[in-house]
Short mmCIF file of C-alpha atoms and ligand atoms in Angstrom, two decimals:
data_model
loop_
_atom_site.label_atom_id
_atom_site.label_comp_id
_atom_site.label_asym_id
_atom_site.label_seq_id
_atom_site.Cartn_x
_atom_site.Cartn_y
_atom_site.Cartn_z
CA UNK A 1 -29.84 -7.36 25.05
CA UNK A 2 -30.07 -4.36 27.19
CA UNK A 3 -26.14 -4.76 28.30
CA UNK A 4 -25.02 -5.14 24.41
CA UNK A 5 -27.44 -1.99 23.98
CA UNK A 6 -25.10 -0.05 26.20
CA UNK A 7 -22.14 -1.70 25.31
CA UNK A 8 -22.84 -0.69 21.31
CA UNK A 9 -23.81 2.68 22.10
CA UNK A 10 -20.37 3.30 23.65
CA UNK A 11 -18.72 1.30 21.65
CA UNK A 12 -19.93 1.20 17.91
CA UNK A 13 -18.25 3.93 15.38
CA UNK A 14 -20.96 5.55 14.24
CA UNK A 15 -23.48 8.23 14.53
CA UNK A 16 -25.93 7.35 12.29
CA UNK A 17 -28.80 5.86 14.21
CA UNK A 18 -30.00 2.97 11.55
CA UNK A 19 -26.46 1.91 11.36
CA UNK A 20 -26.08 1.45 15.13
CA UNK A 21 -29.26 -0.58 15.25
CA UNK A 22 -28.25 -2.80 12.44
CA UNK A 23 -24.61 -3.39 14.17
CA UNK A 24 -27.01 -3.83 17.47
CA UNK A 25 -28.98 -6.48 15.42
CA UNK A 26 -25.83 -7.74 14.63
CA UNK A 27 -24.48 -8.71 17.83
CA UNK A 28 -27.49 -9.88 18.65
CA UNK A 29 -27.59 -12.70 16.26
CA UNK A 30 -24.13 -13.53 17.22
CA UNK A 31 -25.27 -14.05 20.93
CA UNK A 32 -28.07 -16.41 19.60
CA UNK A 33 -25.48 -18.27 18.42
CA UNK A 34 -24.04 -18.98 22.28
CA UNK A 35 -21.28 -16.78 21.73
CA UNK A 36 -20.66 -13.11 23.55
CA UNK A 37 -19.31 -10.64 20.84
CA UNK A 38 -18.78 -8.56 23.68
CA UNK A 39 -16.53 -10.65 25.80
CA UNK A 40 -15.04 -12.17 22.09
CA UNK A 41 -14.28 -7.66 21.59
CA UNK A 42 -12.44 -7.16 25.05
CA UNK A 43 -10.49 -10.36 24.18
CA UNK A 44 -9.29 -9.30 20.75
CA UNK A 45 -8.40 -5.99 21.84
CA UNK A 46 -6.53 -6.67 24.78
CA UNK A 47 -4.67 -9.78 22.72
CA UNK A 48 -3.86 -6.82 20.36
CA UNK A 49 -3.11 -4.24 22.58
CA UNK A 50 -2.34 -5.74 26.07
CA UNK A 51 -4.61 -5.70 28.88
CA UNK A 52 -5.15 -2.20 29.28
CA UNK A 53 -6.32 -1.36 26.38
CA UNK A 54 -9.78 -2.85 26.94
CA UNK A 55 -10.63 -0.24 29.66
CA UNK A 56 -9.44 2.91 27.06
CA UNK A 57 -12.12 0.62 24.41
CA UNK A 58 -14.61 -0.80 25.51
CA UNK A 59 -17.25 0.51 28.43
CA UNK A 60 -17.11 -1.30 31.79
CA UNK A 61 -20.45 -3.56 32.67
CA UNK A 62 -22.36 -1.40 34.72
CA UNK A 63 -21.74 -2.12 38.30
CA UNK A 64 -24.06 -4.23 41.11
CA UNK A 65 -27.41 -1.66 42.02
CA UNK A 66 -26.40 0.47 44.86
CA UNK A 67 -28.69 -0.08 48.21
CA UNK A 68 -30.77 3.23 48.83
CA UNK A 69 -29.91 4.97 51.53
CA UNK A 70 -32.82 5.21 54.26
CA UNK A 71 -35.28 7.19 53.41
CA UNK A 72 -33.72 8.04 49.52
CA UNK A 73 -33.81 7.53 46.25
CA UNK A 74 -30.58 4.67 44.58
CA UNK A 75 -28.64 6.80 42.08
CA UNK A 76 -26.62 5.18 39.85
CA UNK A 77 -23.62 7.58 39.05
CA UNK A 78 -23.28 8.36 35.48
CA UNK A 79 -20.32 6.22 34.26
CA UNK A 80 -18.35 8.65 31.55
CA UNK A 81 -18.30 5.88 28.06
CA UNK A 82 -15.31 6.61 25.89
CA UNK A 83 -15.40 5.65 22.48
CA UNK A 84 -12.92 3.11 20.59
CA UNK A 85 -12.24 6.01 17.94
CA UNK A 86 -8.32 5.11 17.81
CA UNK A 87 -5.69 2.00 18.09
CA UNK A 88 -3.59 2.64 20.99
CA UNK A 89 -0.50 2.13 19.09
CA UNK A 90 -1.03 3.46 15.58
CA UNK A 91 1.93 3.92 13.04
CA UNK A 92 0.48 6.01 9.70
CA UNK A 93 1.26 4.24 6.60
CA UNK A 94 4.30 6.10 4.57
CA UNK A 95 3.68 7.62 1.51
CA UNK A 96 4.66 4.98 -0.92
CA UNK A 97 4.24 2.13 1.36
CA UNK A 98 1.72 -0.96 0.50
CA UNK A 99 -1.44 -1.50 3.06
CA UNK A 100 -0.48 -4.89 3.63
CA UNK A 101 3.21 -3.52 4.80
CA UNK A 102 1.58 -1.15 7.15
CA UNK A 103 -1.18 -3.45 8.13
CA UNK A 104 1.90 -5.45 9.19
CA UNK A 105 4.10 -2.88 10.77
CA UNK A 106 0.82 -1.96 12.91
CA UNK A 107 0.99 -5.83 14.32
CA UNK A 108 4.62 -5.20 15.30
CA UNK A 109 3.50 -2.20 17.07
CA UNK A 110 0.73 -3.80 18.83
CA UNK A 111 3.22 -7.04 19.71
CA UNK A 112 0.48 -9.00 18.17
CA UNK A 113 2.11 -11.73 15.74
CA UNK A 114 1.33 -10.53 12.26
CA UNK A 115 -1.22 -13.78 11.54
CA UNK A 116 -3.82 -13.27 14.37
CA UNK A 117 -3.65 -9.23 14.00
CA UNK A 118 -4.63 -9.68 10.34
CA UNK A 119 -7.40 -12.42 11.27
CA UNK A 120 -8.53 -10.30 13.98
CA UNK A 121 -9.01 -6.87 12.13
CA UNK A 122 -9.87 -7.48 8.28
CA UNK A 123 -11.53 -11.55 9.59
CA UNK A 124 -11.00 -13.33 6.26
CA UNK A 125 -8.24 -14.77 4.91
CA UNK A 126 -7.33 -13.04 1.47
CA UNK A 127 -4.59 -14.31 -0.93
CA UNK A 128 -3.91 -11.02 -1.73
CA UNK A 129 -5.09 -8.40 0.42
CA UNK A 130 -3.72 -5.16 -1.20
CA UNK A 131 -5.83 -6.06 -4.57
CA UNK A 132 -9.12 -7.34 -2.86
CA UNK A 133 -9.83 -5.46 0.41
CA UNK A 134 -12.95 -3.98 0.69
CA UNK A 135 -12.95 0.14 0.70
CA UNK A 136 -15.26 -0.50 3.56
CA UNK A 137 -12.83 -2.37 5.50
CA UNK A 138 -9.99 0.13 4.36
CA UNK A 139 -12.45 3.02 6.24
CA UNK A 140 -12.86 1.35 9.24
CA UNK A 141 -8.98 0.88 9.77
CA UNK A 142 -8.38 4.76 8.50
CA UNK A 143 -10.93 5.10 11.59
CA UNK A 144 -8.81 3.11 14.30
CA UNK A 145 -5.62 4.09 12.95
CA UNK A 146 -6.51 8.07 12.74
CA UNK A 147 -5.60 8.56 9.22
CA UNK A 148 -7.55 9.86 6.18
CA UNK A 149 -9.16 6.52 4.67
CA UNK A 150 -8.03 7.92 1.19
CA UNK A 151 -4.49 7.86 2.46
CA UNK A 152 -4.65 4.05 3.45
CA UNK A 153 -6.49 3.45 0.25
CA UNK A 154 -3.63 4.69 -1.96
CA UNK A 155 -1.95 2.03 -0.51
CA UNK A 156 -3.86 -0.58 -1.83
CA UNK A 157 -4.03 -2.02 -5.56
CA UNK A 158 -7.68 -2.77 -6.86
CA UNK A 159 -8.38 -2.48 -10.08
CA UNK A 160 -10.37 0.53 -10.26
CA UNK A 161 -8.33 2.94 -7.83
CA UNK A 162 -10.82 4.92 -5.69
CA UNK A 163 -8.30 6.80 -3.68
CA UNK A 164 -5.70 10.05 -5.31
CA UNK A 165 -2.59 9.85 -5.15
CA UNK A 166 -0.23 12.39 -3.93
CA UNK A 167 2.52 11.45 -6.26
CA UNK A 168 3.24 10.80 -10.08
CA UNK A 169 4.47 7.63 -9.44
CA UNK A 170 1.93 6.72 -7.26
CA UNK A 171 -0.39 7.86 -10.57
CA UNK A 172 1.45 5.79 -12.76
CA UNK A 173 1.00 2.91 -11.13
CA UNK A 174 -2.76 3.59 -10.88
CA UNK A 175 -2.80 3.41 -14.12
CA UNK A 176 -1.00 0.28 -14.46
CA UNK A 177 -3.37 -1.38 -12.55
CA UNK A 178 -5.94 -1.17 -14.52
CA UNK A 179 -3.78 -3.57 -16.84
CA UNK A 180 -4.07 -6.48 -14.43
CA UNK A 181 -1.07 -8.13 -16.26
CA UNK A 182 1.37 -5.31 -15.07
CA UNK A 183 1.45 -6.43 -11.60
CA UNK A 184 3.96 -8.91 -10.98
CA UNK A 185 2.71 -12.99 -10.04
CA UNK A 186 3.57 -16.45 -9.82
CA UNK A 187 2.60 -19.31 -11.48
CA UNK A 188 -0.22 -20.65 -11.36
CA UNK A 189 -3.94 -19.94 -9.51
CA UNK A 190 -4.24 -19.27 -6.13
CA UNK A 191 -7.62 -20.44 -4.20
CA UNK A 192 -8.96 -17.13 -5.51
CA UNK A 193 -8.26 -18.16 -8.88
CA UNK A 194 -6.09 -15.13 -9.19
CA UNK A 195 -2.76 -15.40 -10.16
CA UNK A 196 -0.51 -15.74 -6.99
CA UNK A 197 1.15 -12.60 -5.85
CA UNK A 198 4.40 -11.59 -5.89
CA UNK A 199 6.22 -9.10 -3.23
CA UNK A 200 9.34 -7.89 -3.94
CA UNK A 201 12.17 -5.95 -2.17
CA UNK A 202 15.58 -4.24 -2.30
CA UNK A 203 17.79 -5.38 0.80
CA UNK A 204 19.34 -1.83 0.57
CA UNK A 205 16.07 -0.19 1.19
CA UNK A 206 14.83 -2.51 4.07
CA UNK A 207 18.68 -1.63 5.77
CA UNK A 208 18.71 2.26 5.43
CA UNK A 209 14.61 2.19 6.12
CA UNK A 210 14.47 3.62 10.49
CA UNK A 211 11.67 1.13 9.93
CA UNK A 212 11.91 -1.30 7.29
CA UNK A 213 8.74 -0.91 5.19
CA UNK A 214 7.65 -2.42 1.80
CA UNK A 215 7.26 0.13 -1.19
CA UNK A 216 3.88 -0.18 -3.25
CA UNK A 217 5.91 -0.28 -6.50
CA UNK A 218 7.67 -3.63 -5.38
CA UNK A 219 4.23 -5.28 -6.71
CA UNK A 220 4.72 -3.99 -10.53
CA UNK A 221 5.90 -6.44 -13.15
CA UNK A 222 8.57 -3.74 -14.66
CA UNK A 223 10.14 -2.47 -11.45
CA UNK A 224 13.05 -5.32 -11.24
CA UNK A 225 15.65 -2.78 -9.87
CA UNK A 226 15.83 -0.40 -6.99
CA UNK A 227 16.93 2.83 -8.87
CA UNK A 228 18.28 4.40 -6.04
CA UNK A 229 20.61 1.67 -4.85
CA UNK A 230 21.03 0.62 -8.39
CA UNK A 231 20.53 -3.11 -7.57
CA UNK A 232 18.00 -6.16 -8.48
CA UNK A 233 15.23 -6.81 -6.17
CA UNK A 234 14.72 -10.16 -4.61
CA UNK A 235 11.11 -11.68 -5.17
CA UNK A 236 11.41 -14.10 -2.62
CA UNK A 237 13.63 -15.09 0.39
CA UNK A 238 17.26 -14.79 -0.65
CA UNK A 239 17.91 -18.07 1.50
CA UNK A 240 14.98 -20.42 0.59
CA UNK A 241 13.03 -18.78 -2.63
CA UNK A 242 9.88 -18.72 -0.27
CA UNK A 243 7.39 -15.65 -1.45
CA UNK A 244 7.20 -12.96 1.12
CA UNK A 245 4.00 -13.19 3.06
CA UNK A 246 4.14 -10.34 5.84
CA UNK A 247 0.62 -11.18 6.88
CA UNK A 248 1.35 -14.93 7.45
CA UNK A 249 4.47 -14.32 9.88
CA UNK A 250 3.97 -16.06 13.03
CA UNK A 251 6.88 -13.51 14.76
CA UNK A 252 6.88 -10.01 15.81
CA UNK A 253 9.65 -8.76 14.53
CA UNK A 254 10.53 -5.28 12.88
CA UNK A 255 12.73 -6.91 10.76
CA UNK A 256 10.60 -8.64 8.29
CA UNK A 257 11.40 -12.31 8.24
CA UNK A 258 10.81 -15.22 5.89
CA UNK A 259 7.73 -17.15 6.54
CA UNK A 260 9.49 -20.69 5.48
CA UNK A 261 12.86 -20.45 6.94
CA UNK A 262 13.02 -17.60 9.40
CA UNK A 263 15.78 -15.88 7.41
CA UNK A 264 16.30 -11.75 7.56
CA UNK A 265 15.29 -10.77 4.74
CA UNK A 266 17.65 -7.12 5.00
CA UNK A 267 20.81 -9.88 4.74
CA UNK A 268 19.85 -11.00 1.04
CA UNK A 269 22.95 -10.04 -1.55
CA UNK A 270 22.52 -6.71 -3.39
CA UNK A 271 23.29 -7.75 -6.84
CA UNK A 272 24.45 -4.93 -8.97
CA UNK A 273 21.85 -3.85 -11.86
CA UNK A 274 23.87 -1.63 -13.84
CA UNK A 275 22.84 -2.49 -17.53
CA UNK A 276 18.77 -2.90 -16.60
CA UNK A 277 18.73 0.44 -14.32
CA UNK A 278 18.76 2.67 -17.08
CA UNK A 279 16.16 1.17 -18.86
CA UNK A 280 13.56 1.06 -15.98
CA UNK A 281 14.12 4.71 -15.12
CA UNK A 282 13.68 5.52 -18.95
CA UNK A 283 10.62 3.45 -18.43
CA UNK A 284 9.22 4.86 -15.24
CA UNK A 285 9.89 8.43 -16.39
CA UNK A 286 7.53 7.26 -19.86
CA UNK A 287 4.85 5.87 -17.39
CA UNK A 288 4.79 9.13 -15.73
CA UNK A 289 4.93 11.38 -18.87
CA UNK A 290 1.45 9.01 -19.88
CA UNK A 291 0.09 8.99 -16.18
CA UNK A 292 0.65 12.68 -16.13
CA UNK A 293 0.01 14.29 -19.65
CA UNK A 294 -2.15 12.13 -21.93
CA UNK A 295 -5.54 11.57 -21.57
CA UNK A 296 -6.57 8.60 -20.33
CA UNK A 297 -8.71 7.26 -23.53
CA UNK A 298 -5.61 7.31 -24.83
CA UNK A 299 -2.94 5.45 -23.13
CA UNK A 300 -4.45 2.19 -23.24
CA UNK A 301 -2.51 1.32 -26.23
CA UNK A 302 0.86 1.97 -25.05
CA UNK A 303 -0.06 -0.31 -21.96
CA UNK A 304 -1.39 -3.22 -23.69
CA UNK A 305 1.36 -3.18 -25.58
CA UNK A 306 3.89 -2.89 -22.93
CA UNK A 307 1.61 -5.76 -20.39
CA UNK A 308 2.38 -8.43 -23.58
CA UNK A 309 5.79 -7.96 -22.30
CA UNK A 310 5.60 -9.29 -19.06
CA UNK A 311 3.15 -12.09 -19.26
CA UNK A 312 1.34 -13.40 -16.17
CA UNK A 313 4.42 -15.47 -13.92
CA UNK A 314 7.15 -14.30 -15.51
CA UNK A 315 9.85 -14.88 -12.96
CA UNK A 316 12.05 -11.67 -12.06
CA UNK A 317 15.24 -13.15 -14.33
CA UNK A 318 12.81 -12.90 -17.08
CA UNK A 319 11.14 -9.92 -16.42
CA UNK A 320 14.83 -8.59 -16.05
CA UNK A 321 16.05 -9.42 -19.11
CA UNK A 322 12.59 -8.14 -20.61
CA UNK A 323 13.42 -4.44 -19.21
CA UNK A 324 17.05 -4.91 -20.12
CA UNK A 325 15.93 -4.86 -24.06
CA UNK A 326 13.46 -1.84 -23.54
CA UNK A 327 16.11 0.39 -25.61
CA UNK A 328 15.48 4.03 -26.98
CA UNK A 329 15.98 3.02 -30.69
CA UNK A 330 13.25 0.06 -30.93
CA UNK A 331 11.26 2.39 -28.29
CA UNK A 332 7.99 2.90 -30.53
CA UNK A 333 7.84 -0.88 -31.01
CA UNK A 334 7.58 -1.83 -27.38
CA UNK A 335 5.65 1.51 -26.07
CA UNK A 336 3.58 2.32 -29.35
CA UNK A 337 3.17 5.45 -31.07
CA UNK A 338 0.85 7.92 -29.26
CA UNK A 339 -2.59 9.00 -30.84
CA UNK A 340 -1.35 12.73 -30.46
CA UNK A 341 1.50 13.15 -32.72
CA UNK A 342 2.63 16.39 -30.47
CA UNK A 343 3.45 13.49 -27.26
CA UNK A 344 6.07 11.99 -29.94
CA UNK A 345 9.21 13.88 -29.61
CA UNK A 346 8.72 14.03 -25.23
CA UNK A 347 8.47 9.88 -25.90
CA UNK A 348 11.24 9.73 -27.34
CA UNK A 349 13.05 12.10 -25.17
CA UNK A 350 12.48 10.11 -22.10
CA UNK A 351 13.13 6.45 -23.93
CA UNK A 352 16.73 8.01 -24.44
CA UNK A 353 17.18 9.22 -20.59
CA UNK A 354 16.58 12.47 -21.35
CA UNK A 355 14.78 14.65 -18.47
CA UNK A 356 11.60 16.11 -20.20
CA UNK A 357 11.45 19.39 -19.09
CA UNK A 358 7.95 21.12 -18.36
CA UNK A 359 6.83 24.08 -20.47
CA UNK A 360 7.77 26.27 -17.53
CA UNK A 361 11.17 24.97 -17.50
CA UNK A 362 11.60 25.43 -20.85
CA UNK A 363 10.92 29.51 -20.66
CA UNK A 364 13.25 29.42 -17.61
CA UNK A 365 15.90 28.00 -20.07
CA UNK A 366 14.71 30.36 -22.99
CA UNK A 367 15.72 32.94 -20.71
CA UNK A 368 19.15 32.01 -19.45
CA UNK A 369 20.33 31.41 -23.08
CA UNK A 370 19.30 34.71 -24.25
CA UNK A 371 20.95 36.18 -21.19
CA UNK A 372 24.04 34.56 -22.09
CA UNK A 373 23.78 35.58 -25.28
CA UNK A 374 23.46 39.45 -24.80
CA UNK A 375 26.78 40.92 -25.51
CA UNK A 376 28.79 41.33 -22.32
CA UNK A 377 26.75 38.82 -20.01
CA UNK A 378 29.40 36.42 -19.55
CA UNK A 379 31.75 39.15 -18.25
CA UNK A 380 28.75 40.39 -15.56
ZN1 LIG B 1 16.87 0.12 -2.59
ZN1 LIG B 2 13.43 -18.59 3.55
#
């Protein structure tokens, strides 16, 4: 008891007195159980982090009592407890990246295979981590990793968002989330009794990435295409059709790998997406217009309307040729009217592929006309 005292007040993460003595009370009940939480610690870490990590971690055991000398007084010397505020090896998770892709990448860091880092850190097992870890559990990782836990929590996908994004994107798909049936699946239940997950990814991406990472938008139903290499995305392994599953890899590799048949996945075909890529950035650019500039009382009819679209398992050829028929003319019937007549004629704008320009854009373009319109300008 006395040697977990010490242990916990070097070691636990907090301050706050009545939450150190309930941690203390804790890892007391798991050493009535016949195990040694602090022995089980120094294990994980230094299986995470190699062997020296445990010294940086945890506190040593206080040493054997000194002899006094004759005639004195035994002084133990002060031993100087660090605490285990940060992960040796601690990548930050990218702006647009998913937790579990970071949660991952931090394994690969840590040469820890992917499976026992993600047992040892969040304990259970989750179908689908990204929608149902606990903001608790997302604090104590911003903790050990050193980054803001609002940061890792945009990286997540509950259902009620609790972090801010930095982006609009990263807004829109906020909002999307709270349409559960925007976010791509599988067929049928999982053990949750959620709908299995899908993660998807462009090859192109994972090749030009210094260190391949998977984007947050990959999860959506509507994002079948990588605008920026202008090809599909895979939703599985190119060689096999196995669903990704970064946090069930059993090898450390950078290169993320399929779970079923060890492929690369960076070597799957990029299959041109010329006829849908238009459509999703018309799409993406309405999302953002609603994310960004209508209130949020009133977008749930343009989502509901656009979540009928991609029902719950839809594979990606069928969510394909779903986006493929989102076209400007028929735009109303597949993203609704808004409530505010004024958001009309922006709606439209954007279903075409037309940039909406912001108000202040618009002045700056106000102004170069009538420049160019005063006699003489053109020749000045
Ligand atoms: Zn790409
Ligand atoms: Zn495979």
């Amino acid at each position: 008891m006395a040697r977990l005292a010490v242990a916990a007040q070097a070691w636990l993460p907090t301050d706050v007195p009545s939450t150190r003595r309930h941690i203390l009370d804790l890892l007391v009940q798991a050493t009535a159980t016949g195990g040694d939480p602090i022995v089980e610690l120094r294990q994980a870490i230094s299986r995470w982090f190699g062997a020296d990590a445990v010294v940086m971690l945890l506190p040593l055991s206080p040493g054997p009592e000194r002899p006094a000398a004759p005639g004195g007084i035994a002084l133990e010397p002060l031993a100087v407890l660090r605490r285990p505020t940060l992960w040796p090896q601690r990548p930050k998770r990218l702006p647009d990246e998913l937790f579990s892709s970071w949660l991952w990448r931090v394994s690969v860091a840590a040469a820890v295979l992917p499976a026992d880092f993600a047992r040892d850190v969040v304990g259970a097992a989750y179908d689908d981590i990204d929608l149902a870890i606990a903001p608790e559990t997302v604090r104590r990782l911003a903790r050990l990793s050193g980054q803001g836990a609002e940061h890792l929590a945009a990286g997540t996908l509950p259902a009620r968002p609790w972090a801010t994004q930095d982006t609009i994107a990263g807004m829109a798909e906020d909002m999307m989330l709270r349409h559960e049936g925007l976010l791509a699946t599988r067929d049928g239940p999982a053990a949750s009794g959620r709908a299995k997950p899908v993660l998807q990814y462009c090859p192109r991406c994972l090749a030009d990435d210094a260190w391949p990472y998977f984007r947050r938008r990959w999860r959506f139903a509507p994002m079948v295409a990588c605008l920026v290499h202008r090809c599909l995305l895979h939703e599985g392994c190119w060689r096999c059709g196995a669903p990704v599953a970064l946090l069930r890899l059993r090898v450390v590799s950078a290169q993320p790998r399929c779970v079923s048949c060890d492929a690369w996945l960076v070597h799957a075909p990029a299959i041109a997406a010329e006829q849908v890529v238009p459509r999703q950035g018309n799409l993406e650019a309405m999302l953002s217009y609603l994310a960004a500039r209508i209130p949020a009382a009133q977008r749930g009819c343009h989502l509901d309307r656009l979540a009928r679209r991609f029902a719950p398992g839809l594979s990606l050829a069928n969510r394909t040729v779903v986006v493929a028929k989102l076209l400007p003319a028929t735009a109303r019937e597949w993203f609704g009217a808004p409530e505010d007549p004024r958001h009309n004629a922006s709606l439209q704008m954007l279903a075409s592929g037309v940039r909406h320009l912001g108000p202040a854009l618009r002045r700056q373009r106000r102004r170069y006309h009538a420049r160019l319109a005063q006699p003489g300008a053109r020749g000045s």
